[in-house]
Short mmCIF file of N, CA and C in Angstrom, two decimals:
data_model
loop_
_atom_site.label_atom_id
_atom_site.label_comp_id
_atom_site.label_asym_id
_atom_site.label_seq_id
_atom_site.Cartn_x
_atom_site.Cartn_y
_atom_site.Cartn_z
N GLU A 231 20.63 9.59 -0.58
CA GLU A 231 20.60 10.41 -1.54
C GLU A 231 20.99 9.93 -3.27
N LYS A 232 21.61 8.12 -2.78
CA LYS A 232 21.89 7.72 -4.03
C LYS A 232 20.81 7.09 -4.91
N ILE A 233 19.46 7.33 -4.36
CA ILE A 233 18.35 6.82 -5.34
C ILE A 233 17.74 8.49 -6.08
N LYS A 234 17.59 8.02 -7.31
CA LYS A 234 17.59 9.40 -8.19
C LYS A 234 16.10 9.06 -8.72
N THR A 235 14.89 10.20 -9.01
CA THR A 235 13.61 9.98 -9.53
C THR A 235 13.43 8.84 -10.34
N GLU A 236 14.46 8.68 -11.58
CA GLU A 236 14.05 7.82 -12.52
C GLU A 236 14.06 6.41 -12.18
N HIS A 237 14.86 6.15 -10.70
CA HIS A 237 14.72 4.72 -10.46
C HIS A 237 13.54 4.27 -9.68
N TYR A 238 12.32 5.10 -9.44
CA TYR A 238 11.47 4.35 -8.84
C TYR A 238 10.50 3.54 -9.41
N MET A 239 10.34 4.44 -10.75
CA MET A 239 9.42 3.30 -11.60
C MET A 239 9.52 2.01 -12.09
N PRO A 240 10.61 1.86 -12.43
CA PRO A 240 11.29 0.98 -12.92
C PRO A 240 11.63 -0.45 -11.45
N ALA A 241 11.62 0.13 -10.35
CA ALA A 241 11.60 -0.56 -9.10
C ALA A 241 10.01 -1.03 -8.63
N PHE A 242 9.47 -0.08 -8.94
CA PHE A 242 7.97 -0.37 -8.39
C PHE A 242 7.53 -1.66 -9.58
N GLU A 243 7.76 -1.28 -10.62
CA GLU A 243 7.60 -2.48 -11.89
C GLU A 243 8.00 -3.85 -11.81
N GLU A 244 9.49 -4.01 -10.78
CA GLU A 244 10.11 -4.94 -10.90
C GLU A 244 9.45 -5.76 -9.37
N GLY A 245 9.15 -4.57 -8.76
CA GLY A 245 8.72 -4.95 -7.24
C GLY A 245 7.33 -5.68 -7.40
N ILE A 246 6.31 -5.22 -8.38
CA ILE A 246 4.87 -5.84 -8.55
C ILE A 246 5.44 -7.12 -9.42
N LYS A 247 6.34 -7.64 -10.16
CA LYS A 247 6.11 -8.57 -11.09
C LYS A 247 6.71 -9.56 -10.16
N GLN A 248 7.77 -9.56 -9.03
CA GLN A 248 8.18 -9.98 -8.25
C GLN A 248 7.55 -10.51 -7.37
N HIS A 249 6.28 -9.88 -7.10
CA HIS A 249 5.27 -10.10 -5.75
C HIS A 249 4.38 -10.61 -6.54
N GLN A 250 3.85 -10.39 -7.84
CA GLN A 250 3.07 -11.26 -8.46
C GLN A 250 3.45 -12.80 -8.63
N ALA A 251 4.96 -13.01 -8.94
CA ALA A 251 5.24 -14.41 -9.17
C ALA A 251 5.20 -15.20 -8.13
N GLU A 252 5.41 -14.29 -6.84
CA GLU A 252 5.31 -15.09 -5.64
C GLU A 252 4.17 -15.47 -5.55
N ILE A 253 2.96 -14.56 -5.40
CA ILE A 253 1.40 -14.95 -5.26
C ILE A 253 1.12 -15.78 -6.41
N ASP A 254 1.55 -15.65 -7.58
CA ASP A 254 1.12 -16.94 -8.35
C ASP A 254 1.61 -18.49 -7.76
N ALA A 255 3.04 -18.53 -7.17
CA ALA A 255 3.25 -19.41 -6.96
C ALA A 255 2.73 -20.32 -5.64
N ILE A 256 2.28 -19.29 -4.53
CA ILE A 256 1.55 -19.96 -3.48
C ILE A 256 0.26 -20.41 -3.91
N ALA A 257 -0.45 -19.78 -4.71
CA ALA A 257 -1.89 -19.38 -5.12
C ALA A 257 -1.74 -20.83 -6.59
N ASP A 258 -1.11 -21.17 -6.69
CA ASP A 258 -1.15 -22.32 -7.96
C ASP A 258 -0.40 -23.47 -7.26
N SER A 259 0.08 -23.65 -5.93
CA SER A 259 0.75 -24.74 -5.32
C SER A 259 -0.62 -25.90 -5.67
N ASN A 260 0.37 -27.11 -5.88
CA ASN A 260 -0.32 -28.20 -6.22
C ASN A 260 -0.45 -28.99 -4.01
N GLU A 261 0.23 -28.44 -3.45
CA GLU A 261 0.72 -28.79 -2.21
C GLU A 261 -0.42 -28.57 -1.24
N GLU A 262 -1.19 -29.32 -0.33
CA GLU A 262 -2.50 -29.08 0.50
C GLU A 262 -1.76 -28.03 1.19
N PRO A 263 -2.97 -26.66 1.39
CA PRO A 263 -2.40 -25.61 2.29
C PRO A 263 -2.21 -25.96 3.72
N THR A 264 -0.90 -25.12 4.11
CA THR A 264 -0.51 -25.22 5.40
C THR A 264 -0.43 -23.98 5.64
N PHE A 265 -0.23 -23.52 7.38
CA PHE A 265 0.18 -22.06 7.62
C PHE A 265 1.35 -21.94 6.77
N ALA A 266 2.22 -22.66 6.74
CA ALA A 266 4.01 -22.40 6.75
C ALA A 266 3.70 -21.74 4.72
N ASN A 267 3.19 -22.80 4.26
CA ASN A 267 2.88 -22.87 2.51
C ASN A 267 2.24 -21.55 1.84
N THR A 268 1.47 -21.06 2.45
CA THR A 268 0.42 -20.25 2.44
C THR A 268 0.72 -18.89 3.36
N ILE A 269 -0.06 -18.71 4.67
CA ILE A 269 0.37 -17.78 5.29
C ILE A 269 1.66 -17.17 5.38
N GLU A 270 2.51 -17.91 6.34
CA GLU A 270 4.01 -17.39 5.77
C GLU A 270 4.26 -17.29 4.81
N ALA A 271 4.10 -17.98 3.52
CA ALA A 271 4.79 -17.37 2.38
C ALA A 271 4.12 -16.18 2.02
N LEU A 272 2.85 -16.05 2.02
CA LEU A 272 2.36 -14.61 1.53
C LEU A 272 2.78 -13.31 2.46
N ASP A 273 2.91 -14.07 3.45
CA ASP A 273 3.32 -12.67 4.70
C ASP A 273 5.24 -12.25 4.59
N TYR A 274 5.88 -13.32 4.01
CA TYR A 274 7.29 -12.51 3.67
C TYR A 274 7.31 -12.12 2.02
N SER A 275 6.08 -12.50 1.34
CA SER A 275 5.97 -11.98 0.02
C SER A 275 6.33 -10.61 -0.26
N GLY A 276 6.72 -10.18 -1.47
CA GLY A 276 6.61 -8.72 -1.69
C GLY A 276 7.41 -7.78 -0.86
N GLN A 277 8.71 -8.45 -0.52
CA GLN A 277 9.40 -7.57 0.15
C GLN A 277 10.25 -6.47 -0.92
N LEU A 278 10.45 -6.55 -2.27
CA LEU A 278 10.82 -5.07 -2.81
C LEU A 278 9.58 -4.34 -3.05
N LEU A 279 8.65 -4.89 -3.31
CA LEU A 279 7.80 -4.11 -3.64
C LEU A 279 7.52 -3.40 -2.05
N SER A 280 7.69 -3.56 -1.28
CA SER A 280 7.20 -3.09 -0.12
C SER A 280 8.17 -1.86 0.33
N LYS A 281 9.33 -2.32 0.09
CA LYS A 281 10.36 -1.51 0.30
C LYS A 281 10.82 0.02 -0.71
N VAL A 282 10.44 -0.28 -1.68
CA VAL A 282 10.27 0.73 -2.65
C VAL A 282 9.00 1.58 -2.41
N SER A 283 8.01 0.85 -2.13
CA SER A 283 6.84 1.56 -1.38
C SER A 283 7.05 2.47 -0.44
N SER A 284 7.91 1.78 0.56
CA SER A 284 8.17 3.01 1.74
C SER A 284 8.89 3.94 1.56
N VAL A 285 9.70 3.40 0.74
CA VAL A 285 10.83 4.94 0.65
C VAL A 285 10.45 5.89 -0.35
N PHE A 286 9.54 5.27 -1.24
CA PHE A 286 8.96 6.63 -2.44
C PHE A 286 7.92 7.08 -1.92
N PHE A 287 7.20 6.62 -0.89
CA PHE A 287 5.72 7.41 -0.31
C PHE A 287 6.07 7.98 0.81
N ASN A 288 7.26 7.91 1.45
CA ASN A 288 7.60 8.50 2.92
C ASN A 288 8.25 9.95 2.19
N LEU A 289 9.26 9.52 1.16
CA LEU A 289 10.01 10.68 0.45
C LEU A 289 8.94 11.80 0.03
N TYR A 290 7.84 11.01 -1.03
CA TYR A 290 6.62 11.68 -1.37
C TYR A 290 5.83 12.75 -0.60
N SER A 291 5.20 12.00 0.43
CA SER A 291 4.46 12.59 1.46
C SER A 291 5.47 14.27 2.12
N SER A 292 6.81 13.84 2.27
CA SER A 292 7.42 15.06 3.03
C SER A 292 8.26 15.70 1.94
N ASN A 293 8.49 15.41 0.64
CA ASN A 293 9.37 16.31 -0.05
C ASN A 293 8.90 15.99 -1.06
N SER A 294 7.92 16.31 -1.92
CA SER A 294 7.55 15.84 -3.49
C SER A 294 7.63 17.32 -4.45
N ASN A 295 7.79 16.75 -5.58
CA ASN A 295 7.96 17.43 -6.46
C ASN A 295 6.82 17.09 -7.83
N GLU A 296 7.05 17.94 -9.01
CA GLU A 296 6.13 17.56 -9.97
C GLU A 296 6.73 16.00 -10.61
N ASP A 297 8.15 15.54 -10.71
CA ASP A 297 8.15 14.61 -11.05
C ASP A 297 7.78 13.15 -9.87
N MET A 298 7.73 13.29 -8.64
CA MET A 298 7.39 12.61 -7.97
C MET A 298 5.64 12.62 -7.75
N GLU A 299 5.44 13.64 -8.46
CA GLU A 299 3.69 13.40 -8.47
C GLU A 299 2.77 12.56 -9.59
N LYS A 300 4.15 12.84 -10.62
CA LYS A 300 4.08 12.10 -11.89
C LYS A 300 3.97 10.33 -11.44
N ILE A 301 4.78 10.03 -10.73
CA ILE A 301 5.29 8.92 -10.62
C ILE A 301 4.16 8.70 -9.84
N ALA A 302 3.67 8.96 -8.80
CA ALA A 302 2.53 8.72 -8.00
C ALA A 302 1.02 8.84 -8.66
N THR A 303 1.02 9.60 -9.52
CA THR A 303 -0.40 9.27 -10.24
C THR A 303 0.05 8.13 -11.50
N ASP A 304 1.19 7.54 -11.77
CA ASP A 304 1.12 6.41 -12.98
C ASP A 304 1.56 5.29 -11.81
N VAL A 305 1.49 5.51 -10.67
CA VAL A 305 2.22 3.88 -10.27
C VAL A 305 0.87 3.82 -9.21
N SER A 306 -0.10 4.58 -8.89
CA SER A 306 -1.04 4.60 -7.97
C SER A 306 -2.18 3.33 -8.47
N PRO A 307 -2.44 3.57 -10.04
CA PRO A 307 -3.70 2.64 -10.08
C PRO A 307 -2.59 0.82 -10.28
N LYS A 308 -1.86 0.82 -11.08
CA LYS A 308 -0.98 -0.08 -10.99
C LYS A 308 -0.96 -0.63 -9.45
N LEU A 309 -0.72 0.13 -8.59
CA LEU A 309 -0.56 -0.72 -7.07
C LEU A 309 -1.95 -1.22 -6.62
N SER A 310 -3.16 -0.18 -7.19
CA SER A 310 -4.47 -0.73 -6.76
C SER A 310 -4.90 -2.06 -7.51
N GLU A 311 -4.27 -1.92 -8.97
CA GLU A 311 -4.60 -3.35 -9.56
C GLU A 311 -3.88 -4.31 -9.01
N HIS A 312 -2.59 -4.50 -8.29
CA HIS A 312 -2.01 -5.36 -7.71
C HIS A 312 -2.37 -5.96 -6.71
N ASN A 313 -2.91 -4.86 -5.74
CA ASN A 313 -3.75 -5.20 -4.60
C ASN A 313 -4.73 -6.11 -4.92
N ASP A 314 -5.57 -5.89 -6.15
CA ASP A 314 -6.78 -6.29 -6.26
C ASP A 314 -6.55 -7.97 -6.54
N ASN A 315 -5.56 -8.16 -7.64
CA ASN A 315 -5.16 -9.00 -8.00
C ASN A 315 -4.55 -10.31 -6.94
N LEU A 316 -4.48 -9.49 -5.88
CA LEU A 316 -3.90 -10.65 -4.66
C LEU A 316 -5.49 -10.70 -4.06
N TYR A 317 -5.83 -9.73 -3.47
CA TYR A 317 -6.99 -10.03 -2.44
C TYR A 317 -8.28 -10.52 -3.57
N LEU A 318 -8.44 -10.56 -4.60
CA LEU A 318 -9.38 -11.18 -5.47
C LEU A 318 -9.21 -12.38 -6.13
N ASN A 319 -7.93 -12.83 -6.13
CA ASN A 319 -7.34 -14.18 -6.21
C ASN A 319 -8.13 -15.47 -5.56
N GLU A 320 -8.76 -16.09 -6.73
CA GLU A 320 -10.01 -17.32 -6.00
C GLU A 320 -9.12 -18.25 -5.86
N LYS A 321 -7.93 -18.70 -6.15
CA LYS A 321 -7.24 -19.92 -5.78
C LYS A 321 -6.64 -19.33 -4.10
N MET A 322 -6.09 -18.24 -4.40
CA MET A 322 -5.44 -17.90 -3.00
C MET A 322 -6.33 -17.65 -1.89
N PHE A 323 -7.58 -16.99 -2.23
CA PHE A 323 -8.84 -17.35 -1.04
C PHE A 323 -8.87 -18.25 -0.68
N GLY A 324 -8.98 -19.33 -1.39
CA GLY A 324 -9.60 -20.64 -1.23
C GLY A 324 -8.61 -21.37 -0.11
N ARG A 325 -7.27 -21.16 -0.92
CA ARG A 325 -6.19 -21.55 0.66
C ARG A 325 -6.49 -20.95 1.63
N VAL A 326 -6.14 -19.79 1.86
CA VAL A 326 -6.63 -19.12 3.27
C VAL A 326 -7.88 -19.44 3.83
N LYS A 327 -8.90 -19.74 2.94
CA LYS A 327 -10.30 -19.88 3.72
C LYS A 327 -10.19 -21.28 3.87
N LYS A 328 -9.73 -22.50 3.40
CA LYS A 328 -9.36 -23.86 4.08
C LYS A 328 -8.56 -23.97 5.63
N LEU A 329 -7.77 -22.83 5.31
CA LEU A 329 -6.91 -22.48 6.73
C LEU A 329 -7.79 -22.04 7.92
N TYR A 330 -8.63 -20.94 7.51
CA TYR A 330 -9.25 -20.04 8.24
C TYR A 330 -9.96 -21.43 8.92
N ASP A 331 -11.25 -21.83 7.79
CA ASP A 331 -12.09 -22.91 8.48
C ASP A 331 -11.52 -24.03 9.31
N ASN A 332 -9.99 -24.44 9.59
CA ASN A 332 -9.59 -25.86 9.87
C ASN A 332 -8.99 -24.90 10.95
N ARG A 333 -9.10 -23.57 11.48
CA ARG A 333 -7.67 -23.12 12.60
C ARG A 333 -7.44 -23.75 13.74
N THR A 334 -8.63 -24.10 13.95
CA THR A 334 -8.94 -25.03 15.42
C THR A 334 -8.24 -26.12 15.22
N THR A 335 -8.03 -26.54 14.63
CA THR A 335 -7.30 -28.14 14.44
C THR A 335 -5.99 -28.28 13.91
N LEU A 336 -5.27 -26.73 13.57
CA LEU A 336 -4.01 -26.76 12.99
C LEU A 336 -2.68 -26.24 13.87
N GLY A 337 -3.30 -26.52 15.52
CA GLY A 337 -2.33 -26.66 16.01
C GLY A 337 -1.12 -25.28 16.47
N LEU A 338 -2.23 -24.18 15.78
CA LEU A 338 -1.38 -23.22 15.52
C LEU A 338 -1.69 -21.96 17.14
N ASN A 339 0.19 -21.46 17.37
CA ASN A 339 -0.29 -20.84 18.34
C ASN A 339 -0.67 -19.43 18.25
N ALA A 340 -0.84 -18.26 19.33
CA ALA A 340 -1.94 -17.26 19.33
C ALA A 340 -1.35 -16.58 18.82
N GLU A 341 -0.19 -16.43 17.99
CA GLU A 341 -0.02 -15.37 17.10
C GLU A 341 -0.27 -15.68 15.75
N GLN A 342 0.24 -16.99 15.40
CA GLN A 342 -0.20 -17.41 14.08
C GLN A 342 -1.71 -17.75 13.80
N THR A 343 -2.65 -17.94 14.82
CA THR A 343 -3.61 -17.69 14.42
C THR A 343 -4.39 -16.45 14.39
N ARG A 344 -3.79 -15.42 15.00
CA ARG A 344 -4.37 -13.79 15.04
C ARG A 344 -3.90 -13.48 13.05
N LEU A 345 -2.39 -14.04 12.68
CA LEU A 345 -2.20 -13.69 11.61
C LEU A 345 -3.08 -14.18 10.73
N LEU A 346 -3.35 -15.86 10.82
CA LEU A 346 -4.63 -16.12 9.93
C LEU A 346 -5.87 -15.08 9.53
N GLU A 347 -6.36 -15.23 11.08
CA GLU A 347 -7.18 -14.41 11.22
C GLU A 347 -7.79 -13.23 10.04
N ASP A 348 -6.46 -12.24 10.63
CA ASP A 348 -6.22 -11.15 9.95
C ASP A 348 -6.25 -11.33 8.08
N TYR A 349 -5.46 -12.09 8.07
CA TYR A 349 -5.44 -12.02 6.94
C TYR A 349 -6.93 -13.03 5.67
N TYR A 350 -7.71 -13.37 6.72
CA TYR A 350 -8.77 -14.23 6.08
C TYR A 350 -9.81 -13.17 5.95
N LYS A 351 -9.22 -11.92 7.10
CA LYS A 351 -10.11 -10.85 7.20
C LYS A 351 -10.04 -9.69 6.12
N ASN A 352 -8.96 -9.73 5.92
CA ASN A 352 -8.81 -8.61 4.64
C ASN A 352 -8.54 -9.44 3.04
N PHE A 353 -9.21 -10.46 3.16
CA PHE A 353 -9.21 -11.38 1.88
C PHE A 353 -10.96 -10.45 1.83
N ILE A 354 -11.83 -10.93 3.12
CA ILE A 354 -13.53 -10.80 3.18
C ILE A 354 -13.58 -9.52 2.74
N ARG A 355 -12.90 -8.29 3.29
CA ARG A 355 -13.31 -7.09 3.35
C ARG A 355 -12.65 -6.76 2.13
N SER A 356 -11.78 -7.06 1.45
CA SER A 356 -11.18 -6.52 0.13
C SER A 356 -11.80 -7.56 -0.76
N GLY A 357 -13.02 -8.02 -0.81
CA GLY A 357 -13.94 -8.39 -1.57
C GLY A 357 -13.83 -9.99 -2.03
N ALA A 358 -13.21 -10.47 -1.59
CA ALA A 358 -12.49 -12.09 -2.13
C ALA A 358 -13.55 -12.91 -2.05
N ALA A 359 -14.83 -12.77 -1.42
CA ALA A 359 -16.36 -13.32 -1.28
C ALA A 359 -17.24 -12.96 -2.33
N LEU A 360 -16.94 -12.11 -3.22
CA LEU A 360 -17.58 -11.94 -4.05
C LEU A 360 -17.90 -12.20 -5.37
N ASN A 361 -19.54 -12.04 -5.80
CA ASN A 361 -19.43 -12.76 -7.19
C ASN A 361 -18.63 -12.21 -8.23
N PRO A 362 -18.16 -12.86 -9.54
CA PRO A 362 -17.52 -12.11 -10.43
C PRO A 362 -17.33 -10.88 -11.26
N GLU A 363 -18.84 -10.75 -11.05
CA GLU A 363 -19.04 -9.08 -11.87
C GLU A 363 -19.42 -8.46 -10.47
N GLN A 364 -19.39 -8.54 -9.10
CA GLN A 364 -18.97 -7.59 -8.25
C GLN A 364 -17.62 -7.46 -7.99
N LYS A 365 -16.98 -8.51 -8.29
CA LYS A 365 -15.21 -8.44 -8.23
C LYS A 365 -14.92 -7.23 -9.06
N GLU A 366 -15.41 -7.22 -10.56
CA GLU A 366 -15.45 -6.32 -11.40
C GLU A 366 -15.26 -4.96 -11.13
N LYS A 367 -16.79 -4.74 -10.89
CA LYS A 367 -17.33 -3.60 -10.12
C LYS A 367 -16.66 -2.56 -9.15
N LEU A 368 -15.91 -3.81 -8.17
CA LEU A 368 -15.10 -3.53 -7.46
C LEU A 368 -13.72 -2.68 -7.55
N ARG A 369 -12.92 -3.20 -8.29
CA ARG A 369 -11.90 -3.29 -9.20
C ARG A 369 -11.67 -1.59 -9.81
N ALA A 370 -13.02 -1.78 -10.36
CA ALA A 370 -13.16 0.09 -11.28
C ALA A 370 -13.30 0.63 -9.90
N ILE A 371 -14.07 0.63 -8.88
CA ILE A 371 -14.07 1.35 -7.84
C ILE A 371 -12.96 1.50 -7.20
N ASN A 372 -12.07 0.49 -6.62
CA ASN A 372 -10.54 0.60 -6.37
C ASN A 372 -9.32 1.45 -6.84
N LYS A 373 -9.87 1.47 -8.01
CA LYS A 373 -9.04 1.96 -8.97
C LYS A 373 -9.60 3.86 -9.04
N GLU A 374 -10.71 4.06 -9.08
CA GLU A 374 -10.95 5.41 -8.78
C GLU A 374 -10.85 6.01 -7.77
N LEU A 375 -10.56 5.36 -6.49
CA LEU A 375 -10.48 5.89 -5.12
C LEU A 375 -9.18 5.92 -4.84
N GLY A 376 -8.40 4.81 -5.67
CA GLY A 376 -6.93 5.16 -4.97
C GLY A 376 -6.80 6.22 -6.01
N LEU A 377 -7.04 7.04 -7.14
CA LEU A 377 -6.68 7.86 -7.99
C LEU A 377 -7.10 9.38 -7.07
N ALA A 378 -8.67 9.30 -6.51
CA ALA A 378 -9.01 10.15 -5.65
C ALA A 378 -8.10 10.46 -4.69
N GLU A 379 -7.57 9.29 -3.54
CA GLU A 379 -6.99 9.60 -2.64
C GLU A 379 -5.85 10.42 -3.12
N LEU A 380 -5.20 9.84 -4.03
CA LEU A 380 -3.93 10.61 -4.25
C LEU A 380 -4.23 12.19 -4.94
N ALA A 381 -5.18 12.40 -5.54
CA ALA A 381 -5.57 14.07 -5.77
C ALA A 381 -5.80 14.55 -4.60
N PHE A 382 -6.26 13.93 -3.71
CA PHE A 382 -6.76 14.72 -2.25
C PHE A 382 -4.96 14.83 -1.43
N GLY A 383 -4.77 13.81 -1.61
CA GLY A 383 -3.30 14.23 -1.18
C GLY A 383 -2.59 15.31 -1.70
N GLN A 384 -2.44 15.42 -2.91
CA GLN A 384 -1.57 16.46 -3.64
C GLN A 384 -2.62 17.94 -3.48
N ASN A 385 -3.72 17.65 -3.30
CA ASN A 385 -4.32 19.15 -3.04
C ASN A 385 -4.29 19.37 -1.97
N VAL A 386 -3.75 18.80 -0.69
CA VAL A 386 -3.59 19.24 0.69
C VAL A 386 -2.44 19.94 0.43
N LEU A 387 -1.30 19.16 0.16
CA LEU A 387 0.14 19.47 -0.19
C LEU A 387 0.09 20.75 -0.56
N ALA A 388 -0.54 20.63 -1.83
CA ALA A 388 -0.03 22.20 -2.48
C ALA A 388 -0.89 23.16 -1.70
N GLU A 389 -2.21 22.88 -1.22
CA GLU A 389 -2.63 24.25 -0.09
C GLU A 389 -1.68 24.49 0.81
N THR A 390 -1.04 23.31 1.70
CA THR A 390 -0.06 23.59 2.76
C THR A 390 1.22 24.26 2.23
N ASN A 391 1.57 24.05 1.24
CA ASN A 391 2.90 24.68 0.76
C ASN A 391 2.44 26.03 -0.06
N ALA A 392 1.33 26.62 -0.15
CA ALA A 392 1.04 27.59 -0.39
C ALA A 392 0.68 28.71 0.63
N TYR A 393 0.51 28.19 1.79
CA TYR A 393 0.23 28.86 2.71
C TYR A 393 1.08 29.94 3.15
N LYS A 394 0.84 31.10 3.96
CA LYS A 394 1.72 31.74 4.03
C LYS A 394 1.17 32.90 5.07
N LYS A 395 1.77 32.75 6.27
CA LYS A 395 0.79 33.59 7.32
C LYS A 395 1.97 35.03 7.45
N VAL A 396 0.79 36.20 6.78
CA VAL A 396 1.62 37.47 7.11
C VAL A 396 0.93 38.31 8.52
N ILE A 397 2.19 38.76 8.96
CA ILE A 397 2.41 39.29 10.44
C ILE A 397 2.61 40.87 10.15
N GLU A 398 1.54 41.77 10.41
CA GLU A 398 1.63 42.77 10.46
C GLU A 398 1.98 43.61 11.25
N ASN A 399 2.25 43.25 12.43
CA ASN A 399 2.22 43.92 13.52
C ASN A 399 3.62 43.32 14.38
N GLU A 400 5.06 43.60 14.43
CA GLU A 400 6.08 43.31 14.86
C GLU A 400 5.83 42.97 16.10
N ALA A 401 4.89 43.48 17.04
CA ALA A 401 4.94 43.32 18.46
C ALA A 401 4.20 41.64 18.69
N ASP A 402 3.54 41.13 17.48
CA ASP A 402 3.49 40.07 17.31
C ASP A 402 4.29 38.94 17.48
N LEU A 403 5.25 38.97 17.23
CA LEU A 403 6.92 38.18 17.26
C LEU A 403 7.35 38.23 18.70
N ALA A 404 6.84 38.87 19.45
CA ALA A 404 7.72 39.24 20.84
C ALA A 404 7.46 37.87 21.45
N GLY A 405 8.31 37.09 21.97
CA GLY A 405 8.92 36.06 22.66
C GLY A 405 9.81 35.24 21.59
N LEU A 406 9.55 35.52 20.36
CA LEU A 406 10.62 34.51 19.93
C LEU A 406 11.86 34.84 19.60
N PRO A 407 12.76 34.22 19.25
CA PRO A 407 14.16 34.25 19.42
C PRO A 407 14.29 35.58 18.60
N GLU A 408 15.75 36.02 18.47
CA GLU A 408 16.18 37.17 17.59
C GLU A 408 16.19 36.73 16.50
N GLY A 409 16.82 35.49 15.82
CA GLY A 409 17.24 35.15 14.78
C GLY A 409 15.82 34.98 13.76
N VAL A 410 14.88 34.13 14.80
CA VAL A 410 13.65 33.81 13.99
C VAL A 410 12.70 35.29 13.77
N ARG A 411 12.72 36.02 15.14
CA ARG A 411 12.12 37.52 14.53
C ARG A 411 12.64 38.48 13.40
N GLN A 412 14.07 38.16 12.79
CA GLN A 412 14.43 38.94 11.74
C GLN A 412 13.82 38.37 10.69
N ALA A 413 14.38 37.22 10.82
CA ALA A 413 13.54 35.87 9.10
C ALA A 413 12.27 36.55 9.07
N ALA A 414 11.27 36.38 10.17
CA ALA A 414 10.22 36.52 9.80
C ALA A 414 9.68 37.85 9.30
N ALA A 415 10.66 38.83 9.99
CA ALA A 415 10.39 40.28 9.69
C ALA A 415 10.68 40.55 7.99
N GLU A 416 11.43 39.59 7.66
CA GLU A 416 12.13 39.75 6.38
C GLU A 416 10.94 39.36 5.43
#
């Protein structure tokens, strides 16, 4: 109850800023890529953004209003762009790929191997191996798709909220507790 609607956008902006700084530090590191300084660092990065996103989108999906919809509409393209900035980052992908290509010689346990493989797949599936022209096209598609998903969710929510079931025959309420029947009859 302490979180106000006006807190979300500055929190998203700060979360994106912090996460981008963490990504840049990992990608720009002069150290040889290791599981710890690349995959672990990446996995632990973006905690503020993750926290803000979880709180906002859980509340947004269950208890939305016009202000929340405006924030979602404003932040969606920013989150899409931020996601692309991570997964289309050539330096970061180079570090992940080098680890992936040498994964059998790194002495990783099963969980570490799985995490490395998952990150590699996420980078590939998000377009990291595309050429620069294809990456720009993908960025535009991702931005458009993010807005379309948001609009779809808003439309579903609006239709759900507008739904009303009209019961014309009081006998159809048989079996419901008395209080529910009276409320439904009103």
